[in-house]
Amino acid sequence: MGKNWMGKEKYREIRPGRKPFKALYIKIALFALGRAMQSASNLDKNIKKEVETWPEGFTAMFKVLPRGPYISWMKEKGNTLVYKGESITEDEADLVIYFKNMENAFLVFSAQAGTAQAFAEHRMSLKGDLAQAMSLTRCLNIVQTYLYPDIIAKMVFKRVPHIPLPKKLFYRLIIIVLGIPLGM
Amino acid sequence: MLLLPSYYEFHNPVRIISGKKALDNLPSELESLGAKRPLVITDKGVSNAGLIKFIIDAFKESEMTIAAIFDEVPPDSSIKVVNTLAGIFTANRCDSIVAVGGGSVIDTAKGVNIVVTEKSDDLMKFIGAEMLKKPMKPLIVIPTTSGTGSEVTCVAVISDTDRDVKMAFSSNHLMPKVAVLDPRMTLTLPPHITAATAMDAMTHAVESYIGLQKNPFSDIHAMAAIRMIAENIITVVKDGKNEQARLAMANASCAAGAAFSNSMVGVVHSMGHALGGVCHIPHGVAMSIFLPYGLEYNMHKVGDAIGEILLPLAGSEIYAATPVAERPEKTVAVIRELRDELYNQAKLPRTLKEANVSPDKFEKIAQMAINDGSAIFNPEELEYEDAIGVLKKAYE
Ligand SMILES: NC(=O)c1ccc[n+]([C@@H]2O[C@H](COP(=O)([O-])OP(=O)(O)OC[C@H]3O[C@@H](n4cnc5c(N)ncnc54)[C@H](O)[C@@H]3O)[C@@H](O)[C@H]2O)c1
Ligand SMILES: [Fe+2]
């Protein structure tokens, strides 16, 4: 085989590189979202209402294709959503929302695109029942409303879910101070 | 100015053959796909209309054997019939599928294709978006209604009669290989079904033109479809035997299918699927009822696009004579006039009341509508209270 000017083989194969910083960012963002969702499901009545419609033991997952990271939740007794991290496998999950690749996940988790837009742009795909995915998406919109500053929420949502301001600020505080770091 | 979306995808791999004696190319189309023993799937309405004779005739003087003909597809398809057909496919050593019918037959054929390709008897495993990874058996579609556009879409909707739900599958592999548009195949369609299915096609084109994922390619398909429908819909309802108008409608619904398969549909379909699920109102009838209300619902977000529809819908004179600011409302007004005409000609209901839908069903319909996948592609968010609002407006 020929050698190029650097002395390396000219027709070498190129193994896939990695994006460690993006991967780390997404991992952290997914963790925060996972914990925030768990915490918000104990606080927000609209999320509770959605979760009530899911069967007990129902598991939902977010996964970045092809290698992860991923997170999952399970609906447990009393209509609470419990963050399960990576302890549930893809096959076990009833509903999986996939990001086609890391860049697509990054767009969503850096608040450059909303869930609706990401679905419309084929950046996400789905395993499972569409009706349950719609319900999960509504929960996600509510959780993101607690997490995002209002001007960002206005940009990524078609319509920002309505939450009275005092409640929004109070729950936001609980989610950020207790929910995400302590899992409460 | 035409704004490009920041990102979009457009995919239509279906070979479209359209026009006089198009059907007679069926054997050669199958042959070029490497197929030898097609399974023909249809329903009783189509076979009773005498249309299967055209299929059998198309194979005369060819070297191809029709491995089996099945004409018992129920309305809206079902898992049971999909599994029965998968058994027939294997038992008769079939290697390809020819679907002859409306959306119900076409979606059944897509379901059968999933089961025989994945060699699994459990369709449930593949429910969802983009879950199918393997290339499928060659599927050729001959639409006999001009409505669903299912001959060029990556979607199949199959009902699970035991659980009383409709399951949605979507994957690029579900795309048929060839769509055959032959004017002979829709001549027997009765006026009421003609009108309803035409309004389904109209809704596909309109919703794709105003949807979240509209793009220059879907726009062109949508605009062409709206024009062909506007110019021919009354003719085909009044004079079903008019071959030219029938062929135009077949082309229009196919173009509308290519448009919405890529840019998706919105609130009219969310409401319509729910109305179909709860009250068993035929899909096209539901589309016709909700279309003007769906446009009004989205007016504040996509008024410009709604105004642009006036050109293909009403023609250049009316378009030019209407000031830009009035075009969105005019579009809705023209659609209302069209519905009045269809009511007079074919008794196509315009309101929920005319369709005998009672208001005590509204809660159930609204709940189902917000859980319908197409709501996510609608320009405006659809929440429960919104859906109730649309239902109230559409009542009388
Ligand atoms: N896959 C998709 O992209 C897509 C899109 C929209 C709707 N759909 C599905 O399509 C189905 C509706 O399809 P449809 O509106 O075409 O109706 P259909 O297939 O149910 O047919 C309606 C009736 O018309 C009869 N018929 C059909 N062609 C005829 C002809 N040429 N002459 C006489 N009678 C004829 C049929 O026998 C049937 O009784 C629904 O189940 C809907 O969910 C699918
Ligand atoms: Fe439709």
XYZ file of N, CA and C in Angstrom, chain A residues 50 53 98 100 115-117 119-132 134-135 137-138 141 157-162, chain B residues 6-7 9 125 127-131 168 212-213 261-262 297 301 367 370-383 386:
192
model
N -51.581 13.815 33.535
C -51.072 13.016 32.417
C -50.626 11.639 32.903
N -52.980 8.747 33.441
C -53.529 7.989 32.305
C -52.611 6.845 31.867
N -36.189 8.357 20.642
C -34.792 8.330 20.212
C -34.388 9.664 19.602
N -31.811 10.914 16.787
C -31.100 10.221 15.715
C -29.589 10.283 15.903
N -39.501 20.212 21.298
C -39.801 18.821 20.972
C -40.601 18.713 19.680
N -41.598 19.590 19.514
C -42.432 19.525 18.316
C -41.577 19.730 17.072
N -40.726 20.745 17.130
C -39.876 21.018 15.970
C -38.939 19.838 15.700
N -39.377 16.694 16.387
C -40.136 15.606 15.764
C -40.399 15.917 14.293
N -40.845 17.152 14.043
C -41.181 17.545 12.676
C -39.963 17.446 11.770
N -38.795 17.732 12.305
C -37.582 17.699 11.488
C -36.938 16.313 11.463
N -37.679 15.315 11.896
C -37.199 13.925 11.897
C -35.939 13.747 12.731
N -35.728 14.617 13.698
C -34.537 14.477 14.526
C -34.762 13.452 15.617
N -36.036 13.188 15.880
C -36.390 12.200 16.895
C -37.255 11.128 16.266
N -37.166 9.910 16.800
C -38.090 8.874 16.372
C -38.619 8.172 17.617
N -39.445 7.175 17.393
C -40.277 6.711 18.494
C -40.501 5.216 18.431
N -40.394 4.554 19.586
C -40.895 3.189 19.679
C -42.029 3.212 20.675
N -43.186 2.689 20.285
C -44.290 2.622 21.229
C -45.513 3.370 20.766
N -46.435 3.556 21.685
C -47.732 4.109 21.361
C -47.680 5.630 21.248
N -48.166 6.109 20.097
C -48.112 7.537 19.801
C -48.888 8.372 20.830
N -50.035 7.868 21.274
C -50.853 8.629 22.219
C -50.084 8.847 23.522
N -49.358 7.816 23.974
C -48.577 7.963 25.202
C -47.398 8.911 24.977
N -47.471 11.478 23.025
C -48.034 12.826 23.070
C -48.193 13.284 24.520
N -48.626 12.354 25.357
C -48.823 12.670 26.764
C -47.473 12.997 27.423
N -44.846 14.085 25.932
C -44.379 15.360 25.372
C -44.999 16.541 26.116
N -46.273 16.416 26.471
C -46.903 17.505 27.224
C -46.245 17.672 28.592
N -42.992 19.435 28.085
C -43.171 20.873 27.871
C -43.344 21.603 29.193
N -41.328 26.894 22.281
C -42.669 26.304 22.293
C -43.595 27.014 21.325
N -44.564 26.253 20.799
C -45.605 26.868 19.994
C -46.424 27.780 20.888
N -46.686 27.307 22.104
C -47.422 28.100 23.088
C -46.880 27.655 24.439
N -46.417 28.603 25.230
C -45.834 28.235 26.517
C -46.952 27.747 27.449
N -46.799 26.552 28.028
C -47.837 26.061 28.937
C -48.109 27.085 30.032
N -49.378 27.321 30.306
C -49.704 28.382 31.258
C -49.549 27.908 32.708
N -35.335 25.912 8.456
C -33.939 25.760 8.859
C -33.440 24.351 8.550
N -34.383 23.422 8.481
C -34.021 22.043 8.146
C -35.271 21.335 7.678
N -36.734 17.453 5.452
C -36.433 16.266 4.653
C -37.576 16.074 3.666
N -45.128 -5.139 17.844
C -43.701 -4.888 18.077
C -43.164 -3.739 17.237
N -44.911 -1.020 16.182
C -45.710 0.187 16.286
C -44.791 1.363 16.619
N -45.049 2.499 16.008
C -44.203 3.666 16.277
C -43.674 4.276 15.000
N -42.791 5.234 15.163
C -42.237 5.927 14.009
C -40.826 5.442 13.738
N -40.581 5.057 12.516
C -39.248 4.660 12.063
C -38.672 3.474 12.839
N -39.552 2.477 13.103
C -39.097 1.285 13.819
C -38.731 0.138 12.873
N -50.717 3.244 14.617
C -50.040 3.928 13.524
C -48.615 3.410 13.366
N -46.029 22.661 10.192
C -44.710 23.005 10.750
C -43.564 22.637 9.822
N -43.744 21.584 9.066
C -42.619 21.074 8.296
C -42.775 21.340 6.796
N -47.052 13.423 3.349
C -46.160 12.391 3.863
C -44.847 13.018 4.315
N -44.519 14.146 3.747
C -43.276 14.823 4.104
C -43.462 15.964 5.083
N -58.495 28.163 13.294
C -57.733 27.919 14.515
C -56.260 28.331 14.355
N -51.389 32.258 13.319
C -49.996 31.816 13.201
C -49.534 31.755 11.752
N -60.319 14.568 24.206
C -59.242 13.845 24.882
C -58.437 13.031 23.886
N -56.186 15.364 21.389
C -54.903 15.911 21.844
C -53.837 14.824 21.957
N -54.270 13.567 21.979
C -53.300 12.477 21.993
C -52.985 11.957 20.603
N -53.564 12.575 19.584
C -53.291 12.130 18.220
C -51.957 12.723 17.757
N -51.160 11.864 17.132
C -49.815 12.289 16.753
C -49.770 13.512 15.847
N -50.790 13.686 14.991
C -50.694 14.795 14.045
C -50.784 16.153 14.734
N -51.276 16.189 15.990
C -51.374 17.465 16.698
C -49.998 18.104 16.855
N -48.974 17.261 16.922
C -47.644 17.817 17.177
C -47.128 18.625 15.984
N -47.633 18.323 14.794
C -47.154 19.035 13.599
C -48.002 20.250 13.256
N -49.039 20.494 14.069
C -49.885 21.654 13.810
C -49.173 22.934 14.257
N -49.346 24.034 13.498
C -48.646 25.276 13.867
C -48.959 25.743 15.285
N -50.217 25.645 15.699
C -50.584 26.073 17.046
C -50.722 24.853 17.945
N -50.373 25.014 19.193
C -50.533 23.948 20.191
C -52.008 23.559 20.292
N -52.278 22.281 20.534
C -53.660 21.847 20.714
C -53.829 21.275 22.109
N -54.484 22.033 22.981
C -54.753 21.529 24.317
C -56.231 21.158 24.414
N -58.788 23.767 23.847
C -58.814 24.190 22.438
C -59.663 23.234 21.612
